[in-house]
PDB file of C-alpha atoms and ligand atoms in Angstrom:
ATOM      1  CA  SER A  26      -0.040   0.172   0.056  1.00 70.00           C
ATOM      2  CA  THR A  27       1.306   3.436  -0.472  1.00 86.00           C
ATOM      3  CA  GLU A  28       1.735   6.235   1.838  1.00 91.00           C
ATOM      4  CA  PHE A  29      -1.454   7.571   0.891  1.00 95.00           C
ATOM      5  CA  THR A  30      -3.901   4.558   1.550  1.00 94.00           C
ATOM      6  CA  SER A  31      -1.601   3.844   4.767  1.00 96.00           C
ATOM      7  CA  HIS A  32      -3.069   7.132   6.393  1.00 96.00           C
ATOM      8  CA  PHE A  33      -6.488   7.321   4.455  1.00 97.00           C
ATOM      9  CA  GLU A  34      -9.406   5.138   3.668  1.00 98.00           C
ATOM     10  CA  PRO A  35     -10.680   6.213   0.353  1.00 97.00           C
ATOM     11  CA  LEU A  36     -14.550   6.765   0.207  1.00 98.00           C
ATOM     12  CA  GLU A  37     -16.835   7.683  -2.495  1.00 98.00           C
ATOM     13  CA  VAL A  38     -15.729  10.328  -5.276  1.00 97.00           C
ATOM     14  CA  CYS A  39     -17.896  13.396  -4.528  1.00 96.00           C
ATOM     15  CA  GLY A  40     -17.131  16.003  -7.313  1.00 93.00           C
ATOM     16  CA  SER A  41     -14.384  16.835  -9.651  1.00 87.00           C
ATOM     17  CA  GLY A  42     -12.474  20.045  -9.650  1.00 79.00           C
ATOM     18  CA  SER A  43      -9.549  21.475 -11.466  1.00 77.00           C
ATOM     19  CA  PHE A  44      -6.940  18.979 -12.254  1.00 80.00           C
ATOM     20  CA  GLY A  45      -8.862  16.124 -10.486  1.00 87.00           C
ATOM     21  CA  LEU A  46     -11.432  14.303  -8.744  1.00 93.00           C
ATOM     22  CA  ILE A  47     -12.474  14.836  -5.087  1.00 95.00           C
ATOM     23  CA  ARG A  48     -13.062  11.993  -2.991  1.00 97.00           C
ATOM     24  CA  LYS A  49     -14.134  11.829   0.400  1.00 98.00           C
ATOM     25  CA  VAL A  50     -11.823  10.150   2.538  1.00 98.00           C
ATOM     26  CA  ARG A  51     -11.548   9.279   6.351  1.00 98.00           C
ATOM     27  CA  ARG A  52      -8.340   9.824   8.091  1.00 98.00           C
ATOM     28  CA  ILE A  53      -7.069   6.223   9.785  1.00 98.00           C
ATOM     29  CA  SER A  54      -5.569   8.240  12.539  1.00 97.00           C
ATOM     30  CA  ASP A  55      -8.424  10.102  14.170  1.00 97.00           C
ATOM     31  CA  GLY A  56     -11.449   8.987  12.065  1.00 98.00           C
ATOM     32  CA  GLN A  57     -11.739  12.595  10.859  1.00 98.00           C
ATOM     33  CA  ILE A  58     -13.583  12.966   7.489  1.00 98.00           C
ATOM     34  CA  LEU A  59     -11.715  14.939   4.998  1.00 98.00           C
ATOM     35  CA  ALA A  60     -11.852  15.879   0.883  1.00 97.00           C
ATOM     36  CA  CYS A  61      -9.237  14.745  -1.050  1.00 97.00           C
ATOM     37  CA  LYS A  62      -8.321  16.329  -4.724  1.00 94.00           C
ATOM     38  CA  GLU A  63      -6.602  13.210  -6.402  1.00 95.00           C
ATOM     39  CA  ILE A  64      -4.351  14.519  -9.347  1.00 93.00           C
ATOM     40  CA  ASP A  65      -2.488  12.357 -11.923  1.00 92.00           C
ATOM     41  CA  TYR A  66       0.213  14.608 -13.239  1.00 92.00           C
ATOM     42  CA  ARG A  67       1.699  11.898 -15.574  1.00 94.00           C
ATOM     43  CA  LYS A  68       0.247  13.712 -18.412  1.00 91.00           C
ATOM     44  CA  MET A  69       0.846  17.080 -17.136  1.00 90.00           C
ATOM     45  CA  SER A  70       3.406  19.855 -18.871  1.00 90.00           C
ATOM     46  CA  GLU A  71       5.939  21.347 -16.864  1.00 92.00           C
ATOM     47  CA  LYS A  72       3.713  24.353 -17.055  1.00 88.00           C
ATOM     48  CA  GLU A  73       0.656  22.921 -15.614  1.00 85.00           C
ATOM     49  CA  LYS A  74       2.873  21.261 -12.764  1.00 89.00           C
ATOM     50  CA  ARG A  75       4.047  24.760 -11.907  1.00 89.00           C
ATOM     51  CA  GLN A  76       0.454  26.235 -12.059  1.00 83.00           C
ATOM     52  CA  LEU A  77      -0.763  23.065  -9.616  1.00 86.00           C
ATOM     53  CA  VAL A  78       2.253  24.213  -7.499  1.00 90.00           C
ATOM     54  CA  ALA A  79       1.259  27.725  -7.305  1.00 85.00           C
ATOM     55  CA  GLU A  80      -2.230  26.719  -6.525  1.00 81.00           C
ATOM     56  CA  VAL A  81      -1.555  24.437  -3.517  1.00 89.00           C
ATOM     57  CA  ASN A  82       0.729  27.369  -2.056  1.00 89.00           C
ATOM     58  CA  ILE A  83      -1.714  29.626  -2.697  1.00 85.00           C
ATOM     59  CA  LEU A  84      -4.312  27.389  -0.607  1.00 88.00           C
ATOM     60  CA  ARG A  85      -1.786  26.623   2.032  1.00 91.00           C
ATOM     61  CA  GLU A  86      -1.527  30.276   2.997  1.00 88.00           C
ATOM     62  CA  LEU A  87      -5.360  31.178   2.785  1.00 89.00           C
ATOM     63  CA  LYS A  88      -6.828  30.459   6.446  1.00 92.00           C
ATOM     64  CA  HIS A  89     -10.115  31.712   6.699  1.00 94.00           C
ATOM     65  CA  PRO A  90     -13.680  30.187   7.865  1.00 96.00           C
ATOM     66  CA  ASN A  91     -15.169  30.929   4.198  1.00 97.00           C
ATOM     67  CA  ILE A  92     -12.440  29.281   2.164  1.00 95.00           C
ATOM     68  CA  VAL A  93     -12.117  25.484   2.460  1.00 95.00           C
ATOM     69  CA  ARG A  94      -9.028  24.480   4.479  1.00 96.00           C
ATOM     70  CA  TYR A  95      -6.120  22.938   3.299  1.00 95.00           C
ATOM     71  CA  TYR A  96      -4.599  20.405   5.546  1.00 96.00           C
ATOM     72  CA  GLU A  97      -1.751  18.332   3.883  1.00 95.00           C
ATOM     73  CA  ARG A  98      -0.438  16.860   0.415  1.00 95.00           C
ATOM     74  CA  ILE A  99       0.908  13.595   0.037  1.00 96.00           C
ATOM     75  CA  ILE A 100       3.094  12.936  -3.453  1.00 95.00           C
ATOM     76  CA  ASP A 101       3.037   9.476  -4.395  1.00 95.00           C
ATOM     77  CA  ARG A 102       5.977   9.621  -7.364  1.00 94.00           C
ATOM     78  CA  LYS A 103       5.861   5.946  -7.983  1.00 95.00           C
ATOM     79  CA  ASN A 104       2.311   6.030  -9.598  1.00 95.00           C
ATOM     80  CA  CYS A 105       2.682  10.249 -10.447  1.00 95.00           C
ATOM     81  CA  MET A 106      -0.257  10.788  -7.998  1.00 95.00           C
ATOM     82  CA  LEU A 107      -0.581  14.072  -6.044  1.00 94.00           C
ATOM     83  CA  TYR A 108      -3.127  13.902  -2.983  1.00 96.00           C
ATOM     84  CA  ILE A 109      -4.186  17.477  -1.484  1.00 94.00           C
ATOM     85  CA  LEU A 110      -6.018  16.849   1.334  1.00 96.00           C
ATOM     86  CA  MET A 111      -8.911  19.533   2.278  1.00 96.00           C
ATOM     87  CA  GLU A 112     -11.794  20.502   4.390  1.00 97.00           C
ATOM     88  CA  TYR A 113     -14.857  18.160   3.747  1.00 98.00           C
ATOM     89  CA  CYS A 114     -17.966  20.238   2.761  1.00 98.00           C
ATOM     90  CA  ASP A 115     -21.066  18.364   3.432  1.00 97.00           C
ATOM     91  CA  GLY A 116     -23.376  20.631   1.816  1.00 97.00           C
ATOM     92  CA  GLY A 117     -22.013  19.927  -1.530  1.00 97.00           C
ATOM     93  CA  ASP A 118     -21.666  22.930  -3.988  1.00 97.00           C
ATOM     94  CA  LEU A 119     -24.203  25.973  -5.124  1.00 98.00           C
ATOM     95  CA  SER A 120     -24.481  24.420  -8.269  1.00 96.00           C
ATOM     96  CA  SER A 121     -26.543  21.591  -6.636  1.00 97.00           C
ATOM     97  CA  VAL A 122     -28.437  23.863  -4.745  1.00 98.00           C
ATOM     98  CA  ILE A 123     -29.472  25.985  -7.634  1.00 98.00           C
ATOM     99  CA  ARG A 124     -30.617  22.634  -9.538  1.00 98.00           C
ATOM    100  CA  LYS A 125     -32.512  21.397  -6.717  1.00 98.00           C
ATOM    101  CA  CYS A 126     -34.380  24.649  -6.489  1.00 98.00           C
ATOM    102  CA  LYS A 127     -34.955  24.786 -10.248  1.00 97.00           C
ATOM    103  CA  GLN A 128     -36.450  21.242  -9.992  1.00 98.00           C
ATOM    104  CA  GLU A 129     -38.580  21.779  -7.081  1.00 98.00           C
ATOM    105  CA  GLY A 130     -39.630  25.140  -8.816  1.00 97.00           C
ATOM    106  CA  LYS A 131     -38.820  26.933  -5.703  1.00 97.00           C
ATOM    107  CA  TYR A 132     -36.881  30.511  -5.005  1.00 98.00           C
ATOM    108  CA  LEU A 133     -34.180  30.789  -2.514  1.00 98.00           C
ATOM    109  CA  GLN A 134     -35.237  33.122   0.461  1.00 98.00           C
ATOM    110  CA  GLU A 135     -33.547  36.310   0.349  1.00 98.00           C
ATOM    111  CA  ASP A 136     -32.409  36.041   3.861  1.00 97.00           C
ATOM    112  CA  VAL A 137     -30.494  33.096   2.811  1.00 97.00           C
ATOM    113  CA  ILE A 138     -28.971  34.797  -0.350  1.00 98.00           C
ATOM    114  CA  TRP A 139     -27.808  37.965   1.857  1.00 98.00           C
ATOM    115  CA  ILE A 140     -26.050  35.206   4.048  1.00 98.00           C
ATOM    116  CA  LEU A 141     -24.463  33.173   1.187  1.00 98.00           C
ATOM    117  CA  LEU A 142     -23.428  36.634  -0.263  1.00 98.00           C
ATOM    118  CA  THR A 143     -21.928  38.006   2.818  1.00 98.00           C
ATOM    119  CA  GLN A 144     -19.885  34.706   3.536  1.00 98.00           C
ATOM    120  CA  MET A 145     -18.810  34.919  -0.444  1.00 97.00           C
ATOM    121  CA  LEU A 146     -17.729  38.489   0.377  1.00 97.00           C
ATOM    122  CA  MET A 147     -15.696  37.806   3.642  1.00 96.00           C
ATOM    123  CA  ALA A 148     -14.098  35.220   1.713  1.00 95.00           C
ATOM    124  CA  LEU A 149     -13.132  37.226  -1.203  1.00 95.00           C
ATOM    125  CA  ARG A 150     -12.148  40.369   1.033  1.00 94.00           C
ATOM    126  CA  GLU A 151      -9.417  37.529   2.649  1.00 93.00           C
ATOM    127  CA  CYS A 152      -8.025  36.911  -0.697  1.00 91.00           C
ATOM    128  CA  HIS A 153      -8.293  40.367  -2.111  1.00 91.00           C
ATOM    129  CA  HIS A 154      -7.151  42.162   1.283  1.00 90.00           C
ATOM    130  CA  GLY A 155      -5.679  39.532   3.496  1.00 84.00           C
ATOM    131  CA  LYS A 156      -8.139  41.053   6.498  1.00 60.00           C
ATOM    132  CA  SER A 157      -7.546  38.439   8.925  1.00 50.00           C
ATOM    133  CA  GLY A 158      -5.056  35.361   9.133  1.00 39.00           C
ATOM    134  CA  ARG A 159      -2.468  35.978   6.459  1.00 45.00           C
ATOM    135  CA  GLU A 160       0.506  37.820   7.569  1.00 43.00           C
ATOM    136  CA  GLU A 161       0.903  41.083   5.625  1.00 45.00           C
ATOM    137  CA  SER A 162       3.817  40.374   3.945  1.00 43.00           C
ATOM    138  CA  LYS A 163       5.910  43.585   2.753  1.00 38.00           C
ATOM    139  CA  SER A 164       4.434  43.771  -0.720  1.00 42.00           C
ATOM    140  CA  SER A 165       0.713  43.510  -0.133  1.00 53.00           C
ATOM    141  CA  VAL A 166      -0.015  40.172  -2.421  1.00 70.00           C
ATOM    142  CA  ALA A 167      -3.775  40.222  -3.544  1.00 79.00           C
ATOM    143  CA  ILE A 168      -4.665  36.518  -4.363  1.00 82.00           C
ATOM    144  CA  LEU A 169      -7.311  36.674  -7.507  1.00 81.00           C
ATOM    145  CA  HIS A 170      -9.883  33.934  -7.423  1.00 77.00           C
ATOM    146  CA  ARG A 171     -10.451  34.265 -11.255  1.00 76.00           C
ATOM    147  CA  ASP A 172     -13.034  30.993 -11.653  1.00 82.00           C
ATOM    148  CA  LEU A 173     -15.887  32.050  -9.194  1.00 91.00           C
ATOM    149  CA  LYS A 174     -18.893  30.064 -10.215  1.00 93.00           C
ATOM    150  CA  PRO A 175     -21.654  27.954  -8.572  1.00 96.00           C
ATOM    151  CA  ASP A 176     -19.479  24.751  -8.917  1.00 93.00           C
ATOM    152  CA  ASN A 177     -16.583  26.241  -7.144  1.00 93.00           C
ATOM    153  CA  VAL A 178     -18.355  27.903  -3.892  1.00 97.00           C
ATOM    154  CA  PHE A 179     -19.259  24.562  -1.239  1.00 97.00           C
ATOM    155  CA  LEU A 180     -21.298  24.459   1.828  1.00 98.00           C
ATOM    156  CA  ASP A 181     -20.449  23.115   5.367  1.00 97.00           C
ATOM    157  CA  ASP A 182     -22.907  20.969   7.130  1.00 96.00           C
ATOM    158  CA  GLN A 183     -24.263  24.397   8.906  1.00 94.00           C
ATOM    159  CA  ARG A 184     -24.753  25.694   5.210  1.00 92.00           C
ATOM    160  CA  ASN A 185     -21.861  28.408   5.809  1.00 97.00           C
ATOM    161  CA  VAL A 186     -20.028  28.946   2.480  1.00 97.00           C
ATOM    162  CA  LYS A 187     -16.684  27.512   1.462  1.00 97.00           C
ATOM    163  CA  LEU A 188     -14.986  29.094  -1.316  1.00 95.00           C
ATOM    164  CA  GLY A 189     -12.871  26.394  -3.304  1.00 90.00           C
ATOM    165  CA  ASP A 190     -10.815  25.379  -6.241  1.00 76.00           C
ATOM    166  CA  PHE A 191      -8.525  27.934  -6.634  1.00 73.00           C
ATOM    167  CA  GLY A 192      -6.999  26.142  -9.771  1.00 64.00           C
ATOM    168  CA  LEU A 193      -6.801  29.045 -11.587  1.00 62.00           C
ATOM    169  CA  SER A 194      -5.886  31.852  -9.056  1.00 69.00           C
ATOM    170  CA  ARG A 195      -2.904  34.156  -9.427  1.00 67.00           C
ATOM    171  CA  THR A 196      -1.138  36.024  -6.885  1.00 63.00           C
ATOM    172  CA  LEU A 197      -0.813  39.598  -7.850  1.00 58.00           C
ATOM    173  CA  SER A 198       2.086  41.629  -6.078  1.00 45.00           C
ATOM    174  CA  ALA A 199       1.503  45.046  -5.650  1.00 38.00           C
ATOM    175  CA  GLY A 200       2.984  47.169  -8.617  1.00 34.00           C
ATOM    176  CA  ALA A 201       3.460  44.377 -10.957  1.00 34.00           C
ATOM    177  CA  ASP A 202       1.286  44.155 -14.229  1.00 31.00           C
ATOM    178  CA  MET A 203      -2.338  42.741 -13.557  1.00 34.00           C
ATOM    179  CA  ALA A 204      -2.346  39.035 -14.413  1.00 39.00           C
ATOM    180  CA  ARG A 205      -2.968  38.849 -18.127  1.00 35.00           C
ATOM    181  CA  THR A 206      -4.763  35.871 -19.177  1.00 40.00           C
ATOM    182  CA  PHE A 207      -8.459  34.514 -20.760  1.00 42.00           C
ATOM    183  CA  VAL A 208      -9.460  32.096 -17.992  1.00 45.00           C
ATOM    184  CA  GLY A 209     -12.894  32.127 -16.613  1.00 44.00           C
ATOM    185  CA  THR A 210     -16.006  30.702 -16.874  1.00 48.00           C
ATOM    186  CA  PRO A 211     -17.470  31.960 -20.122  1.00 80.00           C
ATOM    187  CA  PHE A 212     -20.984  32.688 -18.250  1.00 89.00           C
ATOM    188  CA  TYR A 213     -19.229  35.047 -15.704  1.00 91.00           C
ATOM    189  CA  MET A 214     -16.472  36.575 -18.052  1.00 90.00           C
ATOM    190  CA  SER A 215     -16.656  39.940 -17.124  1.00 92.00           C
ATOM    191  CA  PRO A 216     -16.636  42.848 -20.033  1.00 94.00           C
ATOM    192  CA  GLU A 217     -13.140  44.156 -19.246  1.00 93.00           C
ATOM    193  CA  LEU A 218     -11.682  40.632 -20.264  1.00 86.00           C
ATOM    194  CA  ILE A 219     -13.631  40.355 -23.195  1.00 88.00           C
ATOM    195  CA  ASN A 220     -12.137  43.500 -24.175  1.00 88.00           C
ATOM    196  CA  GLU A 221      -8.852  42.044 -23.543  1.00 81.00           C
ATOM    197  CA  SER A 222      -7.699  44.115 -20.852  1.00 82.00           C
ATOM    198  CA  SER A 223      -6.533  42.225 -17.557  1.00 79.00           C
ATOM    199  CA  TYR A 224      -7.957  40.408 -14.954  1.00 77.00           C
ATOM    200  CA  ASP A 225      -7.865  42.084 -11.439  1.00 83.00           C
ATOM    201  CA  MET A 226      -9.997  42.043  -8.140  1.00 92.00           C
ATOM    202  CA  LYS A 227     -12.934  43.996  -9.759  1.00 94.00           C
ATOM    203  CA  SER A 228     -13.294  40.838 -12.186  1.00 93.00           C
ATOM    204  CA  ASP A 229     -13.845  38.710  -9.189  1.00 94.00           C
ATOM    205  CA  VAL A 230     -16.353  41.338  -8.282  1.00 97.00           C
ATOM    206  CA  TRP A 231     -18.267  41.411 -11.351  1.00 97.00           C
ATOM    207  CA  ALA A 232     -18.484  37.042 -10.965  1.00 96.00           C
ATOM    208  CA  LEU A 233     -19.569  37.583  -7.571  1.00 97.00           C
ATOM    209  CA  GLY A 234     -22.533  39.955  -9.089  1.00 98.00           C
ATOM    210  CA  CYS A 235     -23.153  37.048 -11.554  1.00 98.00           C
ATOM    211  CA  LEU A 236     -23.120  34.116  -9.256  1.00 98.00           C
ATOM    212  CA  THR A 237     -25.582  36.337  -6.808  1.00 98.00           C
ATOM    213  CA  PHE A 238     -27.809  37.133  -9.687  1.00 98.00           C
ATOM    214  CA  GLU A 239     -27.894  33.373 -10.600  1.00 98.00           C
ATOM    215  CA  LEU A 240     -28.827  32.302  -6.785  1.00 98.00           C
ATOM    216  CA  CYS A 241     -32.109  34.554  -7.252  1.00 98.00           C
ATOM    217  CA  ALA A 242     -33.234  34.266 -10.966  1.00 98.00           C
ATOM    218  CA  LEU A 243     -31.831  30.354 -10.956  1.00 98.00           C
ATOM    219  CA  GLU A 244     -30.274  31.156 -14.377  1.00 97.00           C
ATOM    220  CA  PRO A 245     -27.062  32.982 -15.314  1.00 97.00           C
ATOM    221  CA  PRO A 246     -27.455  36.701 -15.665  1.00 98.00           C
ATOM    222  CA  PHE A 247     -26.311  36.246 -19.533  1.00 97.00           C
ATOM    223  CA  GLN A 248     -27.382  33.436 -21.756  1.00 95.00           C
ATOM    224  CA  ALA A 249     -26.760  33.045 -25.571  1.00 92.00           C
ATOM    225  CA  LYS A 250     -26.156  30.217 -28.493  1.00 90.00           C
ATOM    226  CA  THR A 251     -22.709  31.348 -29.139  1.00 89.00           C
ATOM    227  CA  GLN A 252     -19.684  32.809 -27.252  1.00 89.00           C
ATOM    228  CA  HIS A 253     -19.864  35.655 -29.578  1.00 92.00           C
ATOM    229  CA  ALA A 254     -23.326  36.651 -28.589  1.00 93.00           C
ATOM    230  CA  LEU A 255     -22.918  35.967 -25.089  1.00 94.00           C
ATOM    231  CA  ALA A 256     -19.933  38.200 -25.241  1.00 94.00           C
ATOM    232  CA  THR A 257     -21.890  40.933 -27.027  1.00 95.00           C
ATOM    233  CA  LYS A 258     -24.477  40.662 -24.099  1.00 96.00           C
ATOM    234  CA  ILE A 259     -22.111  40.893 -21.311  1.00 97.00           C
ATOM    235  CA  LYS A 260     -20.231  43.956 -22.940  1.00 96.00           C
ATOM    236  CA  SER A 261     -24.113  45.481 -22.948  1.00 97.00           C
ATOM    237  CA  GLY A 262     -24.607  44.454 -19.342  1.00 96.00           C
ATOM    238  CA  LYS A 263     -28.303  44.114 -19.916  1.00 96.00           C
ATOM    239  CA  THR A 264     -29.265  40.877 -18.157  1.00 97.00           C
ATOM    240  CA  GLY A 265     -32.067  38.819 -18.126  1.00 95.00           C
ATOM    241  CA  SER A 266     -35.029  39.674 -16.303  1.00 96.00           C
ATOM    242  CA  PHE A 267     -34.396  39.735 -12.251  1.00 97.00           C
ATOM    243  CA  PRO A 268     -37.307  37.839 -10.116  1.00 97.00           C
ATOM    244  CA  LYS A 269     -39.823  40.619  -8.716  1.00 96.00           C
ATOM    245  CA  GLN A 270     -40.044  39.000  -4.995  1.00 96.00           C
ATOM    246  CA  TYR A 271     -36.480  40.156  -4.206  1.00 98.00           C
ATOM    247  CA  SER A 272     -36.097  43.557  -2.548  1.00 98.00           C
ATOM    248  CA  PRO A 273     -34.334  46.424  -4.619  1.00 97.00           C
ATOM    249  CA  GLN A 274     -31.697  47.064  -2.310  1.00 97.00           C
ATOM    250  CA  LEU A 275     -30.560  43.030  -3.336  1.00 98.00           C
ATOM    251  CA  HIS A 276     -31.080  43.922  -6.762  1.00 98.00           C
ATOM    252  CA  SER A 277     -29.147  47.254  -6.594  1.00 97.00           C
ATOM    253  CA  MET A 278     -26.266  45.599  -4.867  1.00 98.00           C
ATOM    254  CA  ILE A 279     -26.196  43.153  -7.888  1.00 98.00           C
ATOM    255  CA  LYS A 280     -26.388  45.751 -10.228  1.00 98.00           C
ATOM    256  CA  ALA A 281     -23.549  47.443  -8.692  1.00 98.00           C
ATOM    257  CA  MET A 282     -21.366  44.326  -8.816  1.00 98.00           C
ATOM    258  CA  MET A 283     -22.147  43.793 -12.379  1.00 98.00           C
ATOM    259  CA  HIS A 284     -21.148  47.443 -13.544  1.00 97.00           C
ATOM    260  CA  THR A 285     -19.892  47.237 -16.810  1.00 97.00           C
ATOM    261  CA  ASN A 286     -17.028  49.780 -16.113  1.00 96.00           C
ATOM    262  CA  PRO A 287     -14.631  48.177 -13.490  1.00 96.00           C
ATOM    263  CA  SER A 288     -13.809  51.594 -12.044  1.00 95.00           C
ATOM    264  CA  LYS A 289     -17.376  51.858 -10.865  1.00 96.00           C
ATOM    265  CA  ARG A 290     -17.642  48.559  -9.290  1.00 97.00           C
ATOM    266  CA  PRO A 291     -17.180  48.604  -5.528  1.00 97.00           C
ATOM    267  CA  THR A 292     -14.215  46.589  -3.785  1.00 95.00           C
ATOM    268  CA  THR A 293     -15.105  43.984  -1.491  1.00 95.00           C
ATOM    269  CA  LEU A 294     -14.198  46.586   1.323  1.00 95.00           C
ATOM    270  CA  ASP A 295     -16.481  49.133   0.043  1.00 96.00           C
ATOM    271  CA  PHE A 296     -19.511  46.446   0.571  1.00 97.00           C
ATOM    272  CA  PHE A 297     -18.634  46.140   4.439  1.00 96.00           C
ATOM    273  CA  LYS A 298     -19.581  49.966   4.662  1.00 96.00           C
ATOM    274  CA  LEU A 299     -22.990  49.215   3.972  1.00 96.00           C
ATOM    275  CA  GLU A 300     -24.867  48.654   6.961  1.00 96.00           C
ATOM    276  CA  LYS A 301     -27.062  45.717   5.689  1.00 97.00           C
ATOM    277  CA  ILE A 302     -23.733  43.534   5.004  1.00 97.00           C
ATOM    278  CA  GLN A 303     -22.434  44.874   8.720  1.00 97.00           C
ATOM    279  CA  ARG A 304     -25.609  43.489  10.123  1.00 97.00           C
ATOM    280  CA  CYS A 305     -25.674  40.182   7.847  1.00 96.00           C
ATOM    281  CA  GLN A 306     -21.513  39.862   9.226  1.00 96.00           C
ATOM    282  CA  ASP A 307     -22.773  40.215  12.815  1.00 96.00           C
ATOM    283  CA  SER A 308     -25.446  37.605  12.628  1.00 95.00           C
ATOM    284  CA  ILE A 309     -23.107  35.400  10.918  1.00 94.00           C
ATOM    285  CA  GLU A 310     -19.871  35.602  13.372  1.00 87.00           C
TER     286      GLU A 310
HETATM  287  C1  5Z5 B  15     -22.439  15.773  -5.321  1.00 96.25           C
HETATM  288  N1  5Z5 B  15     -21.177  16.089  -4.614  1.00 96.25           N
HETATM  289  C2  5Z5 B  15     -21.297  16.761  -3.355  1.00 96.25           C
HETATM  290  O1  5Z5 B  15     -22.355  16.880  -2.780  1.00 96.25           O
HETATM  291  C3  5Z5 B  15     -20.027  17.262  -3.067  1.00 96.25           C
HETATM  292  C4  5Z5 B  15     -19.754  17.173  -1.380  1.00 96.25           C
HETATM  293  C5  5Z5 B  15     -20.214  16.392  -0.390  1.00 96.25           C
HETATM  294  N2  5Z5 B  15     -18.275  17.568  -1.061  1.00 96.25           N
HETATM  295  C6  5Z5 B  15     -17.993  18.086  -2.589  1.00 96.25           C
HETATM  296  C7  5Z5 B  15     -16.715  18.813  -2.669  1.00 96.25           C
HETATM  297  C8  5Z5 B  15     -15.651  19.325  -1.844  1.00 96.25           C
HETATM  298  C9  5Z5 B  15     -15.556  18.877  -0.594  1.00 96.25           C
HETATM  299  O2  5Z5 B  15     -16.531  18.372   0.014  1.00 96.25           O
HETATM  300  N3  5Z5 B  15     -14.416  19.617  -0.052  1.00 96.25           N
HETATM  301  C10 5Z5 B  15     -13.750  20.096  -1.331  1.00 96.25           C
HETATM  302  C11 5Z5 B  15     -12.692  20.791  -1.061  1.00 96.25           C
HETATM  303  C12 5Z5 B  15     -12.197  21.567  -2.266  1.00 96.25           C
HETATM  304  C13 5Z5 B  15     -13.101  21.142  -3.601  1.00 96.25           C
HETATM  305 CL1  5Z5 B  15     -12.366  21.929  -4.606  1.00 96.25          CL
HETATM  306  C14 5Z5 B  15     -14.080  20.725  -3.420  1.00 96.25           C
HETATM  307  C15 5Z5 B  15     -14.525  20.164  -2.204  1.00 96.25           C
HETATM  308  C16 5Z5 B  15     -18.833  17.932  -3.354  1.00 96.25           C
HETATM  309  C17 5Z5 B  15     -18.963  18.325  -4.941  1.00 96.25           C
END
């Protein structure tokens, strides 16, 4: 048996993340249930391996109640396998929550959406501004998630948000030129990315706006048959219809996050100046 199977009992596969499968495992020493991302790096290019190492180093640094916790990694060189041991999120991901609501023909309650949004803002604030937990290194290093979508946001057994899968994150050291890349789920790609400018923290805010819109409407804000048509809709900023039963306050929050001009979009810190978000944060902590 390998070092992995001598310390962990593999249970069922529960999902697929960037680079590999996610399996529920039990730690033999104390019976603790964890999630293990299994990565077969045999076929990986040098670039992908570097990206993988970068992801693990980012995860190790992020310690926050709303970001999936990284515990350890085991490398099985004989079988070219990397195992990343992380926090188990019993509630699965938000895309399954949205799918279940659609099947049952039920919308999420507004107060649930405010709590999910506030927790996602707390997780993003930690990534972008490192408020708590992460030692302030000299050059302030912002971490961009760059792939915020319902499949990458998980829930624990108390339905607390756990931001996961930093498979495409980048650290952005202050002063360095913004990360120039074209990644991100087409649905949530921001106008500035389509206009070939660079990805920065405001693009994560745009994606959070799209995600919150989808939690309300149970549909992504922009839908089209082709990527080109989708890009046109995104640049126009004209979303699909927003369900009437939600408050104008929630709708204007979503519109602010989805301002087509990134400089007009608030930062995650700006949102914590709002009394509504502060009250939600107090009810969570
Ligand atoms: C149907 N699958 C699930 O309900 C599910 C469950 C119970 N857990 C997960 C996923 C994760 C999980 O439980 N912990 C994780 C840590 C990192 C990443 Cl990228 C994913 C996970 C999933 C997708």
